PDB file of C-alpha atoms in Angstrom:
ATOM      1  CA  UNK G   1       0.000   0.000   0.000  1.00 40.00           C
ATOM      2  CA  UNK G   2       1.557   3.365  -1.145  1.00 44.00           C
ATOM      3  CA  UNK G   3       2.196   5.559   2.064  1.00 46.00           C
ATOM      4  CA  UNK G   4       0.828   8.648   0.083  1.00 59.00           C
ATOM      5  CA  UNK G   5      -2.514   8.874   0.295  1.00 79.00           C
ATOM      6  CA  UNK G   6      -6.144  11.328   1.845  1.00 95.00           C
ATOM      7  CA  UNK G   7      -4.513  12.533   5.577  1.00 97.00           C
ATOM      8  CA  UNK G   8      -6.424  15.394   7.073  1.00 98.00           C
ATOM      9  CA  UNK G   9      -4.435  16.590  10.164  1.00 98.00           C
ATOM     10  CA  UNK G  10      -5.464  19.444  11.928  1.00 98.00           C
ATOM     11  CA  UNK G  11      -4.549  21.182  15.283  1.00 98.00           C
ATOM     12  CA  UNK G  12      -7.072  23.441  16.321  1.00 98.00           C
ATOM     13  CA  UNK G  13      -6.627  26.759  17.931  1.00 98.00           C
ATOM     14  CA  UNK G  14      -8.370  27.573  21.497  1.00 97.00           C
ATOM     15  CA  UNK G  15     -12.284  27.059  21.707  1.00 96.00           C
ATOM     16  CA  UNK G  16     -12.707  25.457  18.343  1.00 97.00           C
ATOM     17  CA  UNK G  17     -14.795  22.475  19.000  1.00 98.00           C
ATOM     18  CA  UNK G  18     -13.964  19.360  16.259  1.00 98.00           C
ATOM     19  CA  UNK G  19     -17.143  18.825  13.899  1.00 98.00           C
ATOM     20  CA  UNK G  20     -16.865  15.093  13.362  1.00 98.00           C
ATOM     21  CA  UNK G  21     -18.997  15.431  10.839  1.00 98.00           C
ATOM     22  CA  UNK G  22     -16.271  16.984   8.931  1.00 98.00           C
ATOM     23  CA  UNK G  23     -14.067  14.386   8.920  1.00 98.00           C
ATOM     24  CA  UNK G  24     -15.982  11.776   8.297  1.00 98.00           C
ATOM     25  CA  UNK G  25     -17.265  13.126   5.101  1.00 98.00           C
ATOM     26  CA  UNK G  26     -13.793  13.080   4.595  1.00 98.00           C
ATOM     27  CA  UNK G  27     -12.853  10.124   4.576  1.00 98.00           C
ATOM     28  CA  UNK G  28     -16.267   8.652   3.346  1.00 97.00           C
ATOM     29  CA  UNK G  29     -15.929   6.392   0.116  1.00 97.00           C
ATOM     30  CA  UNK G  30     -18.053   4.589  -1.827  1.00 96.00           C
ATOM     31  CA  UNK G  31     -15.186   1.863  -2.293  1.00 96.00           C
ATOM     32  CA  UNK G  32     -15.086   1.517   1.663  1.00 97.00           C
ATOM     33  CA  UNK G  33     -16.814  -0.538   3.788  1.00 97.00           C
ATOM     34  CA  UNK G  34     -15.785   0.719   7.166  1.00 98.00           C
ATOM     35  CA  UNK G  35     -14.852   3.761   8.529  1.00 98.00           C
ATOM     36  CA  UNK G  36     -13.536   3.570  12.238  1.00 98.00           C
ATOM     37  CA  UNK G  37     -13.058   6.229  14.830  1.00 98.00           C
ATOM     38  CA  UNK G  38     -11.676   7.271  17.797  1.00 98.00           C
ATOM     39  CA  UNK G  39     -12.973  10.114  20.161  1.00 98.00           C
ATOM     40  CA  UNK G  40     -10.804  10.943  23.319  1.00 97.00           C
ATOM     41  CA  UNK G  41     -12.824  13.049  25.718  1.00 96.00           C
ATOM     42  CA  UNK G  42     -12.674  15.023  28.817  1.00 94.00           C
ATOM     43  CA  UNK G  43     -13.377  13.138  31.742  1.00 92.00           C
ATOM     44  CA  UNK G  44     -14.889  14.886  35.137  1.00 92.00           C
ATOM     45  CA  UNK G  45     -12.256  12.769  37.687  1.00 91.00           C
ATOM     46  CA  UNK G  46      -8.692  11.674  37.706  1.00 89.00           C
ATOM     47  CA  UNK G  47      -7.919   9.522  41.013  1.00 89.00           C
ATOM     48  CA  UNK G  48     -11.009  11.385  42.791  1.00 91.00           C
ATOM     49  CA  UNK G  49     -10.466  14.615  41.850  1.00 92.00           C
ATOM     50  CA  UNK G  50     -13.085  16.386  40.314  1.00 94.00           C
ATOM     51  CA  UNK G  51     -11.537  17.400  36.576  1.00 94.00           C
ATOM     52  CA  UNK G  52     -13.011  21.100  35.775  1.00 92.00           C
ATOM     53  CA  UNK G  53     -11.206  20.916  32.113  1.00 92.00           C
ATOM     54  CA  UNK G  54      -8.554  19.685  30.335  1.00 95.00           C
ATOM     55  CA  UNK G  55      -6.150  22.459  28.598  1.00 97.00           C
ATOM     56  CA  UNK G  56      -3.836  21.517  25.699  1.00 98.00           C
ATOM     57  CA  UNK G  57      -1.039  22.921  24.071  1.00 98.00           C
ATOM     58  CA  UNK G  58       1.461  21.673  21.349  1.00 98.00           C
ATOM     59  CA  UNK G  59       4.878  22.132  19.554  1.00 98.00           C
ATOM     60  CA  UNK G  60       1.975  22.766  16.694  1.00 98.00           C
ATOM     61  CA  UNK G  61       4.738  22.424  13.228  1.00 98.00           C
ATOM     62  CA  UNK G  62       6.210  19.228  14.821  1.00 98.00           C
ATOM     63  CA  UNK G  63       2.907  17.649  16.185  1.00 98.00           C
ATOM     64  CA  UNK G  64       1.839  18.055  12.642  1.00 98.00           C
ATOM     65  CA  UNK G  65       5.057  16.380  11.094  1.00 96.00           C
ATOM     66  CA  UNK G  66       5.060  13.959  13.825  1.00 97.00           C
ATOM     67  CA  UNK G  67       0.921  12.918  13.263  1.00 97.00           C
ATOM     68  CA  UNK G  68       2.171  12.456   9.393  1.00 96.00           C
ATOM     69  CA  UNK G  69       4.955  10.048  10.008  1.00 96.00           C
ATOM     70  CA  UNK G  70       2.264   8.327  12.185  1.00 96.00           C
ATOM     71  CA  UNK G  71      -0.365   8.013   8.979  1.00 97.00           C
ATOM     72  CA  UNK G  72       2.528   6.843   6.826  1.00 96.00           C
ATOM     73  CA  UNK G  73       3.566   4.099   9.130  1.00 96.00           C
ATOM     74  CA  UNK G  74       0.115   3.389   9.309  1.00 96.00           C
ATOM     75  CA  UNK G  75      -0.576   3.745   5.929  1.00 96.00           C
ATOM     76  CA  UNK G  76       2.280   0.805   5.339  1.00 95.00           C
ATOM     77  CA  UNK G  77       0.567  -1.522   8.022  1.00 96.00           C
ATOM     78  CA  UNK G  78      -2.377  -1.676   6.406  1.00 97.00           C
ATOM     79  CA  UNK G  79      -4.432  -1.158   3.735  1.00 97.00           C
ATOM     80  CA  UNK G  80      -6.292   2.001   4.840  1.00 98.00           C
ATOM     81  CA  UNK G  81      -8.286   4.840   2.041  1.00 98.00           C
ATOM     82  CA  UNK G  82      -8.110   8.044   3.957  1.00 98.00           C
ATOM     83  CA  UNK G  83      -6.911   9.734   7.737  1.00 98.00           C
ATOM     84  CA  UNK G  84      -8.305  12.623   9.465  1.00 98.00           C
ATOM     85  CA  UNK G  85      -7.005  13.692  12.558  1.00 98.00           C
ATOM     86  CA  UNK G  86      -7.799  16.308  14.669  1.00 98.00           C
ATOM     87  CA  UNK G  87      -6.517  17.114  18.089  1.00 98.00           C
ATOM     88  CA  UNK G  88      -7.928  20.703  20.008  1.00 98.00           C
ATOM     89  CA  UNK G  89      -5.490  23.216  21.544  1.00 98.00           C
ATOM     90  CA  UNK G  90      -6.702  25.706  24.892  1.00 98.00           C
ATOM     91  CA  UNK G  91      -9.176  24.404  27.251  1.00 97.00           C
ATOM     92  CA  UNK G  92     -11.243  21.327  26.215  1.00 96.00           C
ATOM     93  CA  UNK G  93     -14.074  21.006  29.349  1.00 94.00           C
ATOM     94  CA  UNK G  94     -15.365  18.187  30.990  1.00 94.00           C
ATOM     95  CA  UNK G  95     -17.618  15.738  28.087  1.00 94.00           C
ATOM     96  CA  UNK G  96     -15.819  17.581  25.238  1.00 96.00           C
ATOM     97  CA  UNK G  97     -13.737  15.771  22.292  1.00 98.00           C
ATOM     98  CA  UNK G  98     -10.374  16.889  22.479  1.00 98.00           C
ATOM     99  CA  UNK G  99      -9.031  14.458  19.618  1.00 98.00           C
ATOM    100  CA  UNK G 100     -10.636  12.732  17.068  1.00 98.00           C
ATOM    101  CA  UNK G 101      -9.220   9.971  14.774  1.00 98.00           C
ATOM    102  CA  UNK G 102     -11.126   8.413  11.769  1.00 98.00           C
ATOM    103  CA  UNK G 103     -10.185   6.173   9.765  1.00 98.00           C
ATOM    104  CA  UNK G 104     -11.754   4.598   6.394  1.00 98.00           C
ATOM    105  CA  UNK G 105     -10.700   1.732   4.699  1.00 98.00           C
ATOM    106  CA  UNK G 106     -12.184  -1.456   2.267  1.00 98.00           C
ATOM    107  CA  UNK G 107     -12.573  -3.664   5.425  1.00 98.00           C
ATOM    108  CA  UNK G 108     -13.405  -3.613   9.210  1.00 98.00           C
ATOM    109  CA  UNK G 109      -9.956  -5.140  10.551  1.00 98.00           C
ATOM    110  CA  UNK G 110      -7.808  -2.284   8.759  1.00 98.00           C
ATOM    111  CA  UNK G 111      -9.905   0.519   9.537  1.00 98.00           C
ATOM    112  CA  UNK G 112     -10.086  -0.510  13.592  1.00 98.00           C
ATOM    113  CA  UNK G 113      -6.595  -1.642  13.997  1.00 98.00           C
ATOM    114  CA  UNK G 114      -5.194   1.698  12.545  1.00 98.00           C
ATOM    115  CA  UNK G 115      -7.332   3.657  14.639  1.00 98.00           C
ATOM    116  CA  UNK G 116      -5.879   1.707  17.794  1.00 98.00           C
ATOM    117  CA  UNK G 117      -2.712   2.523  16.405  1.00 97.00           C
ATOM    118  CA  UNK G 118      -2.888   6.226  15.646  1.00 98.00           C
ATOM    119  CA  UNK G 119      -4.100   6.934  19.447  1.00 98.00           C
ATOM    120  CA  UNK G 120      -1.242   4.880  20.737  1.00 97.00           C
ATOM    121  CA  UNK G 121       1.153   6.709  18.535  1.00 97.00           C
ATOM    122  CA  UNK G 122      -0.102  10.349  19.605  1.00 98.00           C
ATOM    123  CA  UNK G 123      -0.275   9.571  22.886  1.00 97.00           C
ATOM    124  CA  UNK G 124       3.298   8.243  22.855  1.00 96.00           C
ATOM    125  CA  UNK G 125       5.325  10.369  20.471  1.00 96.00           C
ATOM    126  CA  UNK G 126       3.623  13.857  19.451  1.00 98.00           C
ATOM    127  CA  UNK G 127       4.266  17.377  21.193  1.00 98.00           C
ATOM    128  CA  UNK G 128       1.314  18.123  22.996  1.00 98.00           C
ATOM    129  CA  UNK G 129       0.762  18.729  26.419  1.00 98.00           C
ATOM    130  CA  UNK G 130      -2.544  19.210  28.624  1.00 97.00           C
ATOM    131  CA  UNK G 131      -2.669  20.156  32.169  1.00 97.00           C
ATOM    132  CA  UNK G 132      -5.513  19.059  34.286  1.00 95.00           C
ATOM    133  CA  UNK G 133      -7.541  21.712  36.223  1.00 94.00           C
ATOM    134  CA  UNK G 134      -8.717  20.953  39.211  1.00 93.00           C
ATOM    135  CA  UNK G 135     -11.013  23.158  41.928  1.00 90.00           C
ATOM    136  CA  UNK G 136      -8.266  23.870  43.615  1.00 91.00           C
ATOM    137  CA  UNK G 137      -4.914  23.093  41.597  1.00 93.00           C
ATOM    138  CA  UNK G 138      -3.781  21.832  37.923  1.00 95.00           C
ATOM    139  CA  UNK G 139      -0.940  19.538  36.848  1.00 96.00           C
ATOM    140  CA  UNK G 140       0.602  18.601  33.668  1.00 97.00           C
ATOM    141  CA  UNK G 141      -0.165  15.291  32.858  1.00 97.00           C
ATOM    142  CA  UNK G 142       2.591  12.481  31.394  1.00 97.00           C
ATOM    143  CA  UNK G 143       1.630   9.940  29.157  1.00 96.00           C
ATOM    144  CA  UNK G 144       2.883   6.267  30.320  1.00 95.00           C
ATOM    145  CA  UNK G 145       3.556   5.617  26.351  1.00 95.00           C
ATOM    146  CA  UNK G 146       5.484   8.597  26.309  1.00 95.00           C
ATOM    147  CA  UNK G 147       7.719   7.443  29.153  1.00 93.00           C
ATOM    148  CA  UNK G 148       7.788   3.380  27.928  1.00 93.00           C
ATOM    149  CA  UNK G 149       8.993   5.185  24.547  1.00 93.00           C
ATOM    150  CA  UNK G 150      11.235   7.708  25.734  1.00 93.00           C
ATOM    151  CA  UNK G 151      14.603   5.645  25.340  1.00 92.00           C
ATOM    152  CA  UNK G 152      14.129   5.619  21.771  1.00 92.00           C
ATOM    153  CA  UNK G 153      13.170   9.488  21.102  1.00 93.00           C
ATOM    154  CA  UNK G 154      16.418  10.473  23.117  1.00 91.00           C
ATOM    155  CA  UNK G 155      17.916   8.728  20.209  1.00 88.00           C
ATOM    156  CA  UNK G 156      16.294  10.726  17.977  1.00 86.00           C
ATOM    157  CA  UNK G 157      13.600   7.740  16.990  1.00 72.00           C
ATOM    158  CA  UNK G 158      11.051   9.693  14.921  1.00 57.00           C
ATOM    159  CA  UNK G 159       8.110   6.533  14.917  1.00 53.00           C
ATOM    160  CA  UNK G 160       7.841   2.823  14.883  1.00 54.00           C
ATOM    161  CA  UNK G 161       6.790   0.706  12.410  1.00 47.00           C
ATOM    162  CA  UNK G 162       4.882  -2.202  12.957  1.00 44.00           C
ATOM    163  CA  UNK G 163       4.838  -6.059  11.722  1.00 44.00           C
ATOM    164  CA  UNK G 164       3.643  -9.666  12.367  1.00 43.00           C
ATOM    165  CA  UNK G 165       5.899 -11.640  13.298  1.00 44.00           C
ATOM    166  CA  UNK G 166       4.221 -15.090  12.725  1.00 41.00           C
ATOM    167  CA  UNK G 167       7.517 -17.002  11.909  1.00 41.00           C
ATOM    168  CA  UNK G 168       7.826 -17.207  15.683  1.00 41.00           C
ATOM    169  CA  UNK G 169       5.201 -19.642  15.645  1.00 39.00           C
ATOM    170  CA  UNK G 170       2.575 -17.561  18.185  1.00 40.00           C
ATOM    171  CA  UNK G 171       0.728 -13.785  16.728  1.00 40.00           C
ATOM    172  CA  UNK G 172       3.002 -11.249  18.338  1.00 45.00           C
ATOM    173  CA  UNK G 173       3.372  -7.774  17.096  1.00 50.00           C
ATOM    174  CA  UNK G 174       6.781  -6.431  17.108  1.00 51.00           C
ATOM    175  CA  UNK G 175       7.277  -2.719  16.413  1.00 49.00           C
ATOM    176  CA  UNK G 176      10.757  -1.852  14.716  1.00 52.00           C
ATOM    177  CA  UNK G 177      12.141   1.623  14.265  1.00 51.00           C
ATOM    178  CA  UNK G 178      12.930   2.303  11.206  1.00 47.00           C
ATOM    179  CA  UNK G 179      15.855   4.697  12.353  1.00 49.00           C
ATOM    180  CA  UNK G 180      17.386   2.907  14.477  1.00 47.00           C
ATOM    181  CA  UNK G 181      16.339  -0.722  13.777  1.00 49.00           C
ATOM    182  CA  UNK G 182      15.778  -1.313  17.489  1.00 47.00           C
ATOM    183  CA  UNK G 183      12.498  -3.916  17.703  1.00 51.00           C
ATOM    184  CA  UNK G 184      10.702  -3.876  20.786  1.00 48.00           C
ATOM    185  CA  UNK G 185       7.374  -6.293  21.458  1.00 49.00           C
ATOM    186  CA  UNK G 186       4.342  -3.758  20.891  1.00 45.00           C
ATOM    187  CA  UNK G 187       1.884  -2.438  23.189  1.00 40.00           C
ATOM    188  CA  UNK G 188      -0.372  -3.896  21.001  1.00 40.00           C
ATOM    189  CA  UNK G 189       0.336  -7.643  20.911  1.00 38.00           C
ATOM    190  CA  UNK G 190      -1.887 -10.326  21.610  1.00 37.00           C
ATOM    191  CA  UNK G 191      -1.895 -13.755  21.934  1.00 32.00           C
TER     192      UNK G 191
ATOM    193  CA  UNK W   1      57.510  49.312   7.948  1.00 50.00           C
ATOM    194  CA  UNK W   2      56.144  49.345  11.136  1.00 48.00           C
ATOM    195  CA  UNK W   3      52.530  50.468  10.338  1.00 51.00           C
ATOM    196  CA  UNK W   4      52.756  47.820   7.180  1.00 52.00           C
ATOM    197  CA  UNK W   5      53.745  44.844   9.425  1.00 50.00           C
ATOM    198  CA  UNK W   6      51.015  46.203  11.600  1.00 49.00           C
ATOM    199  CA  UNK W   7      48.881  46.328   8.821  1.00 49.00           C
ATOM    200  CA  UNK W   8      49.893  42.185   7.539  1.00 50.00           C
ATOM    201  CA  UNK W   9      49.035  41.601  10.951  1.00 47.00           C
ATOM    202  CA  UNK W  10      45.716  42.680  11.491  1.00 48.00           C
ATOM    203  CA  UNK W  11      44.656  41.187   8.049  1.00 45.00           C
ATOM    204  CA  UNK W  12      45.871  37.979   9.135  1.00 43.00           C
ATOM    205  CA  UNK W  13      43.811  38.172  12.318  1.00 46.00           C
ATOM    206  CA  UNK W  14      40.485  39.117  10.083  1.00 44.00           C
ATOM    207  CA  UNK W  15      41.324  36.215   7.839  1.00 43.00           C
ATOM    208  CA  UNK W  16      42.108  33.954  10.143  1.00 42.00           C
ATOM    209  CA  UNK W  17      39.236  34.868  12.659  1.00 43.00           C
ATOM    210  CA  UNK W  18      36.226  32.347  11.809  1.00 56.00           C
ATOM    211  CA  UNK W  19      32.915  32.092  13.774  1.00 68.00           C
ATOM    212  CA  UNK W  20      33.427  30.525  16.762  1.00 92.00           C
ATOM    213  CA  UNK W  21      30.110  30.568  17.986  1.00 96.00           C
ATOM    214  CA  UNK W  22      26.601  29.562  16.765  1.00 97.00           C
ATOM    215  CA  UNK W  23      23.338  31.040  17.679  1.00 98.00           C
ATOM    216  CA  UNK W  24      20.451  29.035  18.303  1.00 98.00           C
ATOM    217  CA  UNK W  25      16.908  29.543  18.895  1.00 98.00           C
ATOM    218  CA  UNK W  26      15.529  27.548  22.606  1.00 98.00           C
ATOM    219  CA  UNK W  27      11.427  26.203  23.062  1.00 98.00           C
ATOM    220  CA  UNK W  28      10.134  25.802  26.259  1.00 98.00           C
ATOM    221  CA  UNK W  29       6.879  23.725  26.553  1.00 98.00           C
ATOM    222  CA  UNK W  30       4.761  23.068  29.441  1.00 98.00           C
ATOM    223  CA  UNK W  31       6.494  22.507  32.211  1.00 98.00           C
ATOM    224  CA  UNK W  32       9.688  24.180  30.761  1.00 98.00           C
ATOM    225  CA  UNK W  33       7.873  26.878  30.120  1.00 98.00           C
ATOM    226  CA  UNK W  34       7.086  27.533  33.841  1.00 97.00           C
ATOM    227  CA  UNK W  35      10.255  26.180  35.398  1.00 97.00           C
ATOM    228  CA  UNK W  36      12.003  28.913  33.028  1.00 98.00           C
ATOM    229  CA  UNK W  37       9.527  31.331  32.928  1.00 98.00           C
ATOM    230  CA  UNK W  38      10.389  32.121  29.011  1.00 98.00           C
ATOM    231  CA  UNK W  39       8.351  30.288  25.778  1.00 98.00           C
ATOM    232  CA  UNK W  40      11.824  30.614  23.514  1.00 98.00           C
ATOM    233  CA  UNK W  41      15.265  32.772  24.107  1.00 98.00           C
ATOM    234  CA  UNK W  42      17.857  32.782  21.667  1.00 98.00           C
ATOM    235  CA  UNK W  43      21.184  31.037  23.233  1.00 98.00           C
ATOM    236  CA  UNK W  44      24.687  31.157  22.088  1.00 98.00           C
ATOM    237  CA  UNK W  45      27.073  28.043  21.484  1.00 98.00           C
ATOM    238  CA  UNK W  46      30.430  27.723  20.715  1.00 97.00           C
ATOM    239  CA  UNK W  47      30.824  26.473  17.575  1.00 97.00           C
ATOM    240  CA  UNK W  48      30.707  22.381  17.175  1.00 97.00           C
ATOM    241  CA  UNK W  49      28.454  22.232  20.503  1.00 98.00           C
ATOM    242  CA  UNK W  50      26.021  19.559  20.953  1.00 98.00           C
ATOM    243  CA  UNK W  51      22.367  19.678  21.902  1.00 98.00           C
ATOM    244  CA  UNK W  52      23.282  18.430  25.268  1.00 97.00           C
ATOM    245  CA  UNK W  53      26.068  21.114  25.917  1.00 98.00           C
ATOM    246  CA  UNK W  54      22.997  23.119  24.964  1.00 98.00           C
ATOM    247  CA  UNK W  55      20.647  21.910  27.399  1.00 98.00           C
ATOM    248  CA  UNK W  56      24.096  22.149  30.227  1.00 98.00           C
ATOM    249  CA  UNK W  57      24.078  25.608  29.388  1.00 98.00           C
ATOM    250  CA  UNK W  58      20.534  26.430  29.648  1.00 98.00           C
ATOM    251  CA  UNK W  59      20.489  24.123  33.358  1.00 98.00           C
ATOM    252  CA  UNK W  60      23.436  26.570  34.301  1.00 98.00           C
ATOM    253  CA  UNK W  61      20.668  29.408  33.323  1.00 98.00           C
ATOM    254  CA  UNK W  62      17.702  27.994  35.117  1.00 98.00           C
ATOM    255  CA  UNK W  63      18.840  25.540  37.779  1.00 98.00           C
ATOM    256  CA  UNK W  64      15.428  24.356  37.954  1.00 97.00           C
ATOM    257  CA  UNK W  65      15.402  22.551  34.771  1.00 97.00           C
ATOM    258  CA  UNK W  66      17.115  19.936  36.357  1.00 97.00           C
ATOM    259  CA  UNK W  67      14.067  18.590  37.817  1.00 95.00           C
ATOM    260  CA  UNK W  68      12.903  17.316  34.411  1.00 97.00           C
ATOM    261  CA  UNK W  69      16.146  16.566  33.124  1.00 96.00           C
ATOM    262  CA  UNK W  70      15.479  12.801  33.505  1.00 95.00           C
ATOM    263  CA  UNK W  71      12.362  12.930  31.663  1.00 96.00           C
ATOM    264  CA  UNK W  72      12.071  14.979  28.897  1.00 97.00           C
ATOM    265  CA  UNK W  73      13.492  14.653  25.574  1.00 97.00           C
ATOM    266  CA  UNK W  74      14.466  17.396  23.013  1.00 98.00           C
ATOM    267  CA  UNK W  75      13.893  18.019  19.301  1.00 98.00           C
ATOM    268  CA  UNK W  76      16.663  19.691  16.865  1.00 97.00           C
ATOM    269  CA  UNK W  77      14.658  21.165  13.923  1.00 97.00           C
ATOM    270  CA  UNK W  78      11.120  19.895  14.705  1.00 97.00           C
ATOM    271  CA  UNK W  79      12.540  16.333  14.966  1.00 96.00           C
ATOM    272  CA  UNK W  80      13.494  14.385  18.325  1.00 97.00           C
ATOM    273  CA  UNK W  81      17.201  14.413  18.300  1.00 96.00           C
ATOM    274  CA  UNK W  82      20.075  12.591  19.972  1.00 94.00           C
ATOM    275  CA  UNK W  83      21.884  14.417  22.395  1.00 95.00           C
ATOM    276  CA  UNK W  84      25.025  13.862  20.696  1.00 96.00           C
ATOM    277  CA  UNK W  85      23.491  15.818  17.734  1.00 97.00           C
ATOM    278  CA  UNK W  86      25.843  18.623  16.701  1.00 98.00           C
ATOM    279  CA  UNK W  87      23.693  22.462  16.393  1.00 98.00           C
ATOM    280  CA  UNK W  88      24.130  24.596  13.926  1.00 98.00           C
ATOM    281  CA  UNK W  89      23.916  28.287  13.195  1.00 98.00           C
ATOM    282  CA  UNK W  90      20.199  29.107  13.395  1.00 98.00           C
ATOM    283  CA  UNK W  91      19.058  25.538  14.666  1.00 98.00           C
ATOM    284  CA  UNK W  92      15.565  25.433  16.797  1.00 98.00           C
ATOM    285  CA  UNK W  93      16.121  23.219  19.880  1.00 98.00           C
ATOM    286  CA  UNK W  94      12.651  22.465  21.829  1.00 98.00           C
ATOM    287  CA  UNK W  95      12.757  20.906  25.378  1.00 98.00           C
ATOM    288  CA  UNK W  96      10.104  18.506  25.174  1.00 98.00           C
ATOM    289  CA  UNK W  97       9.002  17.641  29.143  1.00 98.00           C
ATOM    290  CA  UNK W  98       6.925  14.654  29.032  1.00 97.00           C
ATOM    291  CA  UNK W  99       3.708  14.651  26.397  1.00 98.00           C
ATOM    292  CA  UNK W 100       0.273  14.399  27.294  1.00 98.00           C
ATOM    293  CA  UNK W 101      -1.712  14.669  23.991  1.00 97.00           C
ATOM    294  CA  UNK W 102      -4.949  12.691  23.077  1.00 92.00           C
TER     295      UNK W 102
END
């Protein structure tokens, strides 16, 4: 599958709510079957806090770069029709969307798997930020993938591509740089 | 013959004078951002410097940065870069504290 292909990435500025409707007329096609997608929303408690809203902000030229080296990979994982991406900047309150991923493709498996893997990728590798607000205090938050990942973007690791590797006689994903060739057993590996 | 040795001399010190120093442009995001109090400061290298003899510079500058040494990361041109990477005249260097996006 060639990596170019329909990506829609978009960071929006402060109190622009995402219109899903807009992406998924973009990436509706007759030739699909499925389109999958991915919401991530504000919740109102973290650890039994009460969560007032959520406020983002990003590196906004390299979050783009960095959500485009994400479709690509994904793009070369499967076989996938068109990407849109969005992802809100400034305060995102409580029940709000703050990104949305969707994803069409020919068939079901493609579209879903992608999806799983574009949220795993942002939330592990692209420059944005979003403190939590409480009542009475806020805190920026740290993504776990971030910090399971962080060995290889201190070596300058710009994504991970993923394969099967079903020579090993059990379904494992593995997910090889393609930097620096370092493989590591995915986050998304079953058995 | 004084004033032209003079002269030879001071030519040879404008030829032989190169930039020694590079000048670099510094992101702070999030957490940087407060610790330093600054979103971006220009910062001056000496010539051949790495991004972590950047980043030793700017901990000299704002002691505080050292609490999130250990975590964060940094990018050299909008990519995440090796510390060992060399910076070069006009380079943009982001300190990247731990992400939280999605």
């Amino acid at each position: 599958m060639a990596n170019e292909g329909k990506n829609l990435i978009e960071i929006l500025e402060e109190n622009n709510p995402i219109d899903i409707s807009k992406y998924m007329n973009y990436v509706h096609s007759q030739q699909c079957g499925a389109i999958a997608t991915f919401s991530g929303t504000t919740r109102d408690a973290f650890q039994g806090k009460t969560v007032v809203e959520l406020r983002y902000e990003a590196y906004v030229p390299m979050a783009v770069r960095c959500i485009e080296s994400i479709c690509s990979f994904a793009r070369s994982s499967w076989s996938l029709n068109a990407i849109a991406v969005a992802h809100r900047l400034g305060p995102v309150p409580v029940g709000e969307t703050s990104v949305l991923i969707v994803i069409s493709a020919v068939h079901r498996a493609d579209a879903l798997d992608a999806c799983k893997y574009v949220i795993d990728e942002i939330k592990a590798s692209v420059p944005i930020w979003k403190k939590e607000v409480y009542a009475n205090g806020e805190v920026w938050k740290e993504n776990s993938e971030f910090l399971e990942r962080r060995g290889e973007l201190k070596k300058g690791c710009c994504g991970m591509k993923m394969f099967d590797d079903q020579d090993l006689g059990f379904f494992a994903n593995f997910l090889v740089c393609s930097c620096t060739g370092i493989v590591m057993p995915s986050l998304l590996s079953s058995l | 013959m004084d004033v032209v040795a003079g002269e030879h001399e001071i030519k040879n010190v404008q030829k032989g004078g190169e930039d020694t120093s590079v000048e670099i442009k510094v992101l702070f995001f999030a957490r940087a951002r407060d610790l330093t109090g600054l979103a971006d400061m220009p910062l001056v290298v000496s010539s051949g410097s790495t991004a972590n003899d950047c980043l030793d510079k700017l901990i000299s500058r704002f002691p505080t940065l050292e609490e999130i040494r250990g975590c964060m990361v940094m990018a050299l041109n909008e990519e995440y870069t090796d510390e060992s990477a060399i910076v070069k005249d006009r380079d943009e260097l982001a300190i990247i504290p731990p992400i939280s996006g999605g």
